[in-house]
Tab-separated table of N, CA and C in Angstrom:
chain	number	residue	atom	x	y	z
A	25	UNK	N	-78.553	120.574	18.524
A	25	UNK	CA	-77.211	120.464	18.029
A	25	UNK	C	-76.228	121.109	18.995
A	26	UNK	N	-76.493	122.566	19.261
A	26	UNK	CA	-75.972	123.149	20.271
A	26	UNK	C	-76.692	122.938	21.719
A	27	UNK	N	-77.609	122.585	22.498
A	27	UNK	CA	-77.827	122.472	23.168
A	27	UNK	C	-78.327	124.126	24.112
A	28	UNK	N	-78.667	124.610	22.945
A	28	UNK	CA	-78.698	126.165	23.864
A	28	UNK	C	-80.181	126.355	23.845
A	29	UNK	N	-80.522	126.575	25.422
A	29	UNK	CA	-82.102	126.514	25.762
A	29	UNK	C	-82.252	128.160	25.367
A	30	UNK	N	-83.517	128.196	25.351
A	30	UNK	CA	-84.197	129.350	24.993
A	30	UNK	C	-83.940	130.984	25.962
A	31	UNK	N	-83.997	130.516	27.343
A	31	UNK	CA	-83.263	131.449	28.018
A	31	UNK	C	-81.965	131.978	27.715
A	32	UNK	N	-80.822	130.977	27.353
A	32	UNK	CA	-79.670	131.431	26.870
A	32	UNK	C	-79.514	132.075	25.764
A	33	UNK	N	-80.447	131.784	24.897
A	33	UNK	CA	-80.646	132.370	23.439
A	33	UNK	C	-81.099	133.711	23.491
A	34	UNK	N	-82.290	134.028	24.761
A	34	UNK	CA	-82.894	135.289	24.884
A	34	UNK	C	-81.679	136.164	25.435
A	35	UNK	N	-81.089	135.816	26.428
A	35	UNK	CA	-79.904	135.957	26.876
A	35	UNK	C	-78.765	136.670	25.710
A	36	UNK	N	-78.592	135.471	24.828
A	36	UNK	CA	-77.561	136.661	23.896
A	36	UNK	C	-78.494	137.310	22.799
A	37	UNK	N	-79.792	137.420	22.294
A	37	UNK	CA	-80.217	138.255	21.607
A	37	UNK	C	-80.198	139.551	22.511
A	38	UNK	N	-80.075	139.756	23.773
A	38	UNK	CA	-80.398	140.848	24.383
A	38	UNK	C	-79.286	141.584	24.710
A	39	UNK	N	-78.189	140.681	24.827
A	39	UNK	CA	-76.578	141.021	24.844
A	39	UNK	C	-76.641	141.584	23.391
A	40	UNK	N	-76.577	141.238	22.298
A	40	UNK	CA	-76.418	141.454	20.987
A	40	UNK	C	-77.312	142.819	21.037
A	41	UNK	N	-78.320	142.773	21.121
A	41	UNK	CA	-79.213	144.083	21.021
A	41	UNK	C	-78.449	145.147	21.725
A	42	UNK	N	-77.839	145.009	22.794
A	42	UNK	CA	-77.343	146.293	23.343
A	42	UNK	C	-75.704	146.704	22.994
A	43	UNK	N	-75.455	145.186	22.388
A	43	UNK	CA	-73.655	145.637	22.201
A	43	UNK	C	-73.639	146.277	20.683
A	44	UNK	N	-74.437	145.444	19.940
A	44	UNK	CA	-74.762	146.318	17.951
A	44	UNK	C	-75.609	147.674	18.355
A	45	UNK	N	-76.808	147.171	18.561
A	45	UNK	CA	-77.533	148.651	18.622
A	45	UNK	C	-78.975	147.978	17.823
A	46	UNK	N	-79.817	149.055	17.899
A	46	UNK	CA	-81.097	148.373	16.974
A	46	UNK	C	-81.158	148.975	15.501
A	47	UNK	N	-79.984	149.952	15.460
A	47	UNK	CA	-80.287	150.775	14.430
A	47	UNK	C	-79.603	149.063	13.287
A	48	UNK	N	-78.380	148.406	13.845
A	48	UNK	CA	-77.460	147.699	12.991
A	48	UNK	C	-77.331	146.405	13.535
A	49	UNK	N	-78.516	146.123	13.968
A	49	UNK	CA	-78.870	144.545	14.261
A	49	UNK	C	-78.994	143.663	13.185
A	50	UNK	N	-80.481	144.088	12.555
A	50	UNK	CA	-80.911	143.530	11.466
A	50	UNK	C	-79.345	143.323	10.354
A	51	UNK	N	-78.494	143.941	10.127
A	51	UNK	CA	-77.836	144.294	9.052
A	51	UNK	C	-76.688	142.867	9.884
A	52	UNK	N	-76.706	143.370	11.107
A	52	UNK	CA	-75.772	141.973	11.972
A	52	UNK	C	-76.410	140.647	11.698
A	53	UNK	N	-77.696	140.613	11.699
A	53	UNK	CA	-78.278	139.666	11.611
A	53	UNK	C	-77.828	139.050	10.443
A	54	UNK	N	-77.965	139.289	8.782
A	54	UNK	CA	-78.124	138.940	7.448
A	54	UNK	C	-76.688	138.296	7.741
A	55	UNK	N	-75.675	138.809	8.480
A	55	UNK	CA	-74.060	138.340	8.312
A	55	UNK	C	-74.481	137.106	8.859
A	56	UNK	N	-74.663	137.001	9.957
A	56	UNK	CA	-74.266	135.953	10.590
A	56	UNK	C	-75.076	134.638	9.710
A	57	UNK	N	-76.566	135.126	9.491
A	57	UNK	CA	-77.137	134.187	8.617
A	57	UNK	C	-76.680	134.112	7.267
A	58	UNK	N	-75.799	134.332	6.530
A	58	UNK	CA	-75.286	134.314	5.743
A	58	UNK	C	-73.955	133.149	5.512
A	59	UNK	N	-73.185	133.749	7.050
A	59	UNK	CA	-72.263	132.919	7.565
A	59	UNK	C	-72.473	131.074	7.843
A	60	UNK	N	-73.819	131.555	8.289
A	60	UNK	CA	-74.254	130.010	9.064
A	60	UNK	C	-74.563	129.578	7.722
A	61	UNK	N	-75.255	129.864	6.967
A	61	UNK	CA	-75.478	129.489	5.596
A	61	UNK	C	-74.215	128.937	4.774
A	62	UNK	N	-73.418	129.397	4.585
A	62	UNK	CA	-72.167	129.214	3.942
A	62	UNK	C	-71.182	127.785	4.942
A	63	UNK	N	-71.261	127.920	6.606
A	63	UNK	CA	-71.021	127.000	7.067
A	63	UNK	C	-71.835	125.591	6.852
A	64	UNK	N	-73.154	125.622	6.742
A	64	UNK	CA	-73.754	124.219	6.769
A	64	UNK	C	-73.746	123.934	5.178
A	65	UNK	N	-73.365	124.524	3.982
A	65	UNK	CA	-73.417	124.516	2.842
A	65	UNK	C	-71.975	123.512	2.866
A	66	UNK	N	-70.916	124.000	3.233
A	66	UNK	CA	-69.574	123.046	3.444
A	66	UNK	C	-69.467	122.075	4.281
A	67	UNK	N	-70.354	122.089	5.220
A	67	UNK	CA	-70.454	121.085	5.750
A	67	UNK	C	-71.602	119.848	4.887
A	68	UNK	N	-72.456	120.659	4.090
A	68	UNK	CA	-73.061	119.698	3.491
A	68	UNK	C	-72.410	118.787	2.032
A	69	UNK	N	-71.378	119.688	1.741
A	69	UNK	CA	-70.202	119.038	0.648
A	69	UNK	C	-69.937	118.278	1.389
A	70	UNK	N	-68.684	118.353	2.167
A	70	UNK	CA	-68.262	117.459	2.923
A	70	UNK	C	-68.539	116.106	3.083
A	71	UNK	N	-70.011	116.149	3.487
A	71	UNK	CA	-71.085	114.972	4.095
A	71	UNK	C	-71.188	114.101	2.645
A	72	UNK	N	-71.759	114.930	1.381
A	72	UNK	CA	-71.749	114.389	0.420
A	72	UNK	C	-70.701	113.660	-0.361
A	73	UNK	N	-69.624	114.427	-0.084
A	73	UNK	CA	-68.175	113.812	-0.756
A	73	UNK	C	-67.515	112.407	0.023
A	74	UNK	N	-68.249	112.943	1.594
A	74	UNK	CA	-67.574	111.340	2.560
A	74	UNK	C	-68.842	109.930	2.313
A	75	UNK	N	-69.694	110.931	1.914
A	75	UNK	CA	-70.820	109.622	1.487
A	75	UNK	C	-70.615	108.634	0.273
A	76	UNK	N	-70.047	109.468	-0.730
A	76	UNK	CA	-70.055	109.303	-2.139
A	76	UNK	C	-68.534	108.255	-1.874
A	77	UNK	N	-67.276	108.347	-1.170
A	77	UNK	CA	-66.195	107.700	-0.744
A	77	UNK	C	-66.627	106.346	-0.191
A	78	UNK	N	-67.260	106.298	0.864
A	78	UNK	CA	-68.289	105.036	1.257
A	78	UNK	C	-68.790	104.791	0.405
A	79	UNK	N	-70.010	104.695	-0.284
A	79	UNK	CA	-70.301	103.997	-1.525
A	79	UNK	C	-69.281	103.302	-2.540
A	80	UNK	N	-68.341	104.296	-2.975
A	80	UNK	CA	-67.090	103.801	-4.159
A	80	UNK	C	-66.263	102.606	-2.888
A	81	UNK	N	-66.437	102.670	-1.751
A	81	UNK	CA	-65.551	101.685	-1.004
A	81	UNK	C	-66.374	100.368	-0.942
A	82	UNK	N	-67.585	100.607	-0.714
A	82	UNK	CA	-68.932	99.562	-0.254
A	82	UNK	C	-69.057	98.956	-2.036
A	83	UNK	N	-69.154	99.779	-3.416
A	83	UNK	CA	-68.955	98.605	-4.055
A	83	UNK	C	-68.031	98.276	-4.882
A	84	UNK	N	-66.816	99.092	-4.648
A	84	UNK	CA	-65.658	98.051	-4.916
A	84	UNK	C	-65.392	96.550	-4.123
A	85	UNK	N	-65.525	96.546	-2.861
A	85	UNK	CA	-65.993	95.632	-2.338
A	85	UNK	C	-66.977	94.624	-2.280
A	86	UNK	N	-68.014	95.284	-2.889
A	86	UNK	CA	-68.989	93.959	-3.443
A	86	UNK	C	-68.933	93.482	-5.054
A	87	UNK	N	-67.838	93.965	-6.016
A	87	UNK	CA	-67.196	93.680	-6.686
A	87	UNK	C	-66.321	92.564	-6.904
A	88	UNK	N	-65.788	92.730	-5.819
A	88	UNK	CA	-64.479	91.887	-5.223
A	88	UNK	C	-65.610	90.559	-4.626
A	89	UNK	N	-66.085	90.721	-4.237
A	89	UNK	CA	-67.143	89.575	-3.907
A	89	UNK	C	-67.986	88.697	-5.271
A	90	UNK	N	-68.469	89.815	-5.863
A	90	UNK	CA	-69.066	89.152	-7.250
A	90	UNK	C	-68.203	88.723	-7.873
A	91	UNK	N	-67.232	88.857	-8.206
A	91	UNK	CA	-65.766	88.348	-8.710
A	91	UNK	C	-65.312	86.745	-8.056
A	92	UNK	N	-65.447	86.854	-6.931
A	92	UNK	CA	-64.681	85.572	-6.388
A	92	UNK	C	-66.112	84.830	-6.766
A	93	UNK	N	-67.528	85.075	-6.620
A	93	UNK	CA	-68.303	84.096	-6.167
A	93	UNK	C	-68.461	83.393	-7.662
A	94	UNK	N	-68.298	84.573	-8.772
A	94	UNK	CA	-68.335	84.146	-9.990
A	94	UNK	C	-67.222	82.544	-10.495
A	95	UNK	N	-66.078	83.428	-9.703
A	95	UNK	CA	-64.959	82.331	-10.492
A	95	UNK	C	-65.279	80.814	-9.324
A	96	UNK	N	-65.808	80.980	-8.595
A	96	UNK	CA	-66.773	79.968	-7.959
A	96	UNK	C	-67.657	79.317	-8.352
A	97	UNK	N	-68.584	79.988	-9.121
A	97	UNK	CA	-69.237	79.239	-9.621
A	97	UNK	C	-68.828	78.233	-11.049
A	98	UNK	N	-67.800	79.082	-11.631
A	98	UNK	CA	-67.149	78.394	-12.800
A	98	UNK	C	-66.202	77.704	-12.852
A	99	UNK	N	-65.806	77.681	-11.239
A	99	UNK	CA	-64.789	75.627	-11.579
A	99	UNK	C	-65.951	75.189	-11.219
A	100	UNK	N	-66.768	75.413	-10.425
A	100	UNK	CA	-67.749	74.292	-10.138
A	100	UNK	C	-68.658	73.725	-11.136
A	101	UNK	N	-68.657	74.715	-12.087
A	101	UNK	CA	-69.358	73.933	-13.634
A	101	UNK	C	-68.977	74.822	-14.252
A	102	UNK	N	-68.094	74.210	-14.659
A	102	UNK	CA	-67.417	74.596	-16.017
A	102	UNK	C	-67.987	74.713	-17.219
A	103	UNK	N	-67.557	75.664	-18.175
A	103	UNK	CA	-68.715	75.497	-19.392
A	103	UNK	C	-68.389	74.577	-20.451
A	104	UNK	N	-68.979	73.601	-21.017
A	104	UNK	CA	-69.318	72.293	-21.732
A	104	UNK	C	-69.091	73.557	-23.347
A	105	UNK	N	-68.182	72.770	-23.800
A	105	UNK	CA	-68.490	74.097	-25.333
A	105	UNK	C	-69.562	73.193	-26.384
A	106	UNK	N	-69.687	73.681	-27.595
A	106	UNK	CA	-71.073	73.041	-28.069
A	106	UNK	C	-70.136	72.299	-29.103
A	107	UNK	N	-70.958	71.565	-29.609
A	107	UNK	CA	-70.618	70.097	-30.635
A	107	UNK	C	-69.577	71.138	-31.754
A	108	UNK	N	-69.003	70.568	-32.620
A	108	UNK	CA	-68.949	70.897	-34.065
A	108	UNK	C	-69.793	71.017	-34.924
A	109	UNK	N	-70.025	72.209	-35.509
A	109	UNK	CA	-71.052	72.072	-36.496
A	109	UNK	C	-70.901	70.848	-37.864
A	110	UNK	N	-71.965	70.430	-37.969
A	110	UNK	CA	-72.067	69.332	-39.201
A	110	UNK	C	-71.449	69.814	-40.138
A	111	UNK	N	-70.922	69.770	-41.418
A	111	UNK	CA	-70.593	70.464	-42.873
A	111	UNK	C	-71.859	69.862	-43.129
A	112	UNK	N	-71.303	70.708	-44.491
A	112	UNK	CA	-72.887	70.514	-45.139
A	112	UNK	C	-73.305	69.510	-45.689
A	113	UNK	N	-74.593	68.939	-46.632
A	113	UNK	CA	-74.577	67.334	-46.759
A	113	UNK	C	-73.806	67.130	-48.127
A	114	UNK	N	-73.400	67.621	-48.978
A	114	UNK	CA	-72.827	67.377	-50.158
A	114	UNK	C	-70.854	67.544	-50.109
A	115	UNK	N	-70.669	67.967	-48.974
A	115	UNK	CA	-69.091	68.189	-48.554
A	115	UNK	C	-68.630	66.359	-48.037
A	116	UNK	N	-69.321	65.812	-47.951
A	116	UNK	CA	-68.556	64.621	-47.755
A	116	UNK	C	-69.500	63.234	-47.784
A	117	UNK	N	-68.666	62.457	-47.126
A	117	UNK	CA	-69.207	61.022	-47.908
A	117	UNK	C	-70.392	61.142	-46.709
A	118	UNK	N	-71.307	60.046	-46.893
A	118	UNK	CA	-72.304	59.757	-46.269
A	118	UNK	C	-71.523	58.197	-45.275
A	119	UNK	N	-72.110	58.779	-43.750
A	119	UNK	CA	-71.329	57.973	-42.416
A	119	UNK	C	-71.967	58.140	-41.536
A	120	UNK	N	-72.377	57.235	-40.522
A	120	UNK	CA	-72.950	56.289	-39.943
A	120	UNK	C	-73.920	57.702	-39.037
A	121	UNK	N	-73.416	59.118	-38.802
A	121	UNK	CA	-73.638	60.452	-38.506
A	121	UNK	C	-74.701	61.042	-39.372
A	122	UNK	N	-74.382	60.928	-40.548
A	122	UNK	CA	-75.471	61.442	-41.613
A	122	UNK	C	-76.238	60.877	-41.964
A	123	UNK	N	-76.242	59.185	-41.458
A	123	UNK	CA	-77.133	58.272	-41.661
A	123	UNK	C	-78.608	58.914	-40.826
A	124	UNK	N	-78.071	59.331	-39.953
A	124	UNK	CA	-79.157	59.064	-38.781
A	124	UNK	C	-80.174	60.370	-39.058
A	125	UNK	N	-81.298	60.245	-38.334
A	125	UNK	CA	-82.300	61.183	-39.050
A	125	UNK	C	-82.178	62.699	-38.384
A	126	UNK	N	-82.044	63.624	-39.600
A	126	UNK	CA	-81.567	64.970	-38.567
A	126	UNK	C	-83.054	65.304	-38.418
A	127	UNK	N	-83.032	66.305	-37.385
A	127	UNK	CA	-84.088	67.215	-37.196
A	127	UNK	C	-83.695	68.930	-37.258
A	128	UNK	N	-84.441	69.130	-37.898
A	128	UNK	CA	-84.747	70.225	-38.622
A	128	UNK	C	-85.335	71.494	-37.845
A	129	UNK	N	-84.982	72.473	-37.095
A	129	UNK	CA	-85.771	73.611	-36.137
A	129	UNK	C	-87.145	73.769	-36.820
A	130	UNK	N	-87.055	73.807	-37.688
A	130	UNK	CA	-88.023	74.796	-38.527
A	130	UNK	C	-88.845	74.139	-38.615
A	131	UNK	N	-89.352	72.663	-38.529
A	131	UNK	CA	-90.063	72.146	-38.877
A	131	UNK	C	-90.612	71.432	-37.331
A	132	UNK	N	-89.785	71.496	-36.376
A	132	UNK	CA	-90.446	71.957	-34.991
A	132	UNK	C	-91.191	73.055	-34.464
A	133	UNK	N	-91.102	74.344	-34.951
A	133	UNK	CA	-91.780	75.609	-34.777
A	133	UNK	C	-93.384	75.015	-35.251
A	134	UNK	N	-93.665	75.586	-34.309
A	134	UNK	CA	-95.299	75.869	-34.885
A	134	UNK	C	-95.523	76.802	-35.970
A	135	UNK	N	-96.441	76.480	-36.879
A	135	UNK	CA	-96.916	77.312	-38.190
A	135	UNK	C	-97.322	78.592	-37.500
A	136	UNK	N	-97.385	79.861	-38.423
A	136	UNK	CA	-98.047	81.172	-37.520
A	136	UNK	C	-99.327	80.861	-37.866
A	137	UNK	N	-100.000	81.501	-36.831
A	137	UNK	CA	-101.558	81.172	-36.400
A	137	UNK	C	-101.905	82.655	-37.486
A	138	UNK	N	-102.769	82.391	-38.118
A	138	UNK	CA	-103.716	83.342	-39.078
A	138	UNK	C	-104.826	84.297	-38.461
A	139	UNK	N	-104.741	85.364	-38.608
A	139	UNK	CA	-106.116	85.730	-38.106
A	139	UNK	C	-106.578	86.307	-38.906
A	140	UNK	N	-107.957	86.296	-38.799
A	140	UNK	CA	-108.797	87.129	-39.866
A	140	UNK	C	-108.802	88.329	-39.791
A	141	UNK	N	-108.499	89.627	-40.793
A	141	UNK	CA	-108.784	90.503	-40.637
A	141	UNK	C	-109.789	91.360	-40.918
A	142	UNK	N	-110.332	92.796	-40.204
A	142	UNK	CA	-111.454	93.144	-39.813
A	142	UNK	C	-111.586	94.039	-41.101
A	143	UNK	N	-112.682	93.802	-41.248
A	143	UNK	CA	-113.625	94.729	-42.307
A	143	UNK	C	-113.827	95.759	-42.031
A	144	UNK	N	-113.381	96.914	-42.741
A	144	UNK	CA	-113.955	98.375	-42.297
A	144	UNK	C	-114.921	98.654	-43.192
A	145	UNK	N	-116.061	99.293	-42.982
A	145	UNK	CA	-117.242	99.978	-43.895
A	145	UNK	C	-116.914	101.123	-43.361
A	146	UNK	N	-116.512	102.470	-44.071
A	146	UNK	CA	-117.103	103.734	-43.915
A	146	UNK	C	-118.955	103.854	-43.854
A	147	UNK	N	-118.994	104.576	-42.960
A	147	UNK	CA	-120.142	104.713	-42.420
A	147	UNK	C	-120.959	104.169	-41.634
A	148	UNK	N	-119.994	102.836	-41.429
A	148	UNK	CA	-120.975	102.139	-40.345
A	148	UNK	C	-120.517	102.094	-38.652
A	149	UNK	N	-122.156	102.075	-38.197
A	149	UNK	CA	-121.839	101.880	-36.481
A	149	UNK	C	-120.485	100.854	-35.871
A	150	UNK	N	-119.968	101.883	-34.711
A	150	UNK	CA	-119.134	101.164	-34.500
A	150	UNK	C	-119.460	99.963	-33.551
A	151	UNK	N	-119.657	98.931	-33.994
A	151	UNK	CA	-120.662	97.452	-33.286
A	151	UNK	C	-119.662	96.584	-33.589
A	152	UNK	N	-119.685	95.478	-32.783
A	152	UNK	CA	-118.373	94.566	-32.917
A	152	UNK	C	-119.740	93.333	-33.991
A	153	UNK	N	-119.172	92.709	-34.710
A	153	UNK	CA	-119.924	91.968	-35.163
A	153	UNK	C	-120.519	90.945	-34.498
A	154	UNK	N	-119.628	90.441	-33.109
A	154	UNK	CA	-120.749	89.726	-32.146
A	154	UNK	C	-122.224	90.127	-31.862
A	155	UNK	N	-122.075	91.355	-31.413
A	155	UNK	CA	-123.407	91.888	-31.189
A	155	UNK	C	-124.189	92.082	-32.148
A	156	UNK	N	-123.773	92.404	-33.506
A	156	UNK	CA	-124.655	92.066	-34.750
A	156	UNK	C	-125.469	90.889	-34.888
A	157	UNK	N	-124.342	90.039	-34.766
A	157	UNK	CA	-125.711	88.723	-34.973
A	157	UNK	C	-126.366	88.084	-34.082
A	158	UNK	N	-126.083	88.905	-32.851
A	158	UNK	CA	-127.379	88.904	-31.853
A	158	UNK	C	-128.391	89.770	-32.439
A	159	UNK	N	-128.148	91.120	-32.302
A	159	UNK	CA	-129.042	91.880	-32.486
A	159	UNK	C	-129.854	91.292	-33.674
A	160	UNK	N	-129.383	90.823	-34.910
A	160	UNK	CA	-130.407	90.248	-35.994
A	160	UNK	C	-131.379	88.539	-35.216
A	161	UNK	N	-130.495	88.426	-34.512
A	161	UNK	CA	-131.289	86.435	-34.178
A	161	UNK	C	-132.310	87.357	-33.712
């Protein structure tokens, strides 16, 4: 980041050692790491707050995109609205509409499928009954 080789570094620890002292190094030391601490801490807001700005810019902008492509897609097919519902069969006369044979949902659905349910015996092995009537053949 700084570019400071190891000689230069030995260089000012040794400057530092003789300008503090050894008695009030260590105590120099905690500041400065304290300092540097507190600097890359604001610098790490920073980073986060200019990141978080990019994002809110990147998708308001793809907003603005989903938006146009939408109203794009909806002149291009437009939505068809659905029939009128029938009234009911006793609200009016019988016409050439009610003549014709309705179909019924319900009687398109498939019936529900039944299943048999399982017999419990207290006390008995837990054996699926397949294997029962092997085991007896």
């Amino acid at each position: 980041m700084f570019n400071i080789d190891s000689s230069e570094f030995l260089l000012v620890a040794l400057v530092a050692l003789v300008v503090i002292g050894p008695k009030d190094l260590p105590k120099a030391m905690r500041v400065v790491g304290y300092w540097v601490g507190r600097a890359r801490a604001v610098g790490r807001q920073f980073r986060a707050g200019f990141d978080e700005m990019v994002r809110e810019a990147e998708l308001e902008e793809m907003e603005k995109k989903w938006k146009a492509e939408n109203e794009r897609i909806m002149r291009e097919h437009p939505m068809i609205p659905p029939p009128p519902p029938e009234p009911a069969s006793g609200d009016h006369t019988p016409s050439d509409a009610s003549l014709a044979p309705s179909h019924d949902h319900a009687q398109e659905e498939h019936p529900p499928v039944m299943v048999e349910q399982p017999r419990v015996v207290p006390g008995a092995p837990d054996v699926p009954p397949a294997a029962d009537s092997k085991a007896a053949s």
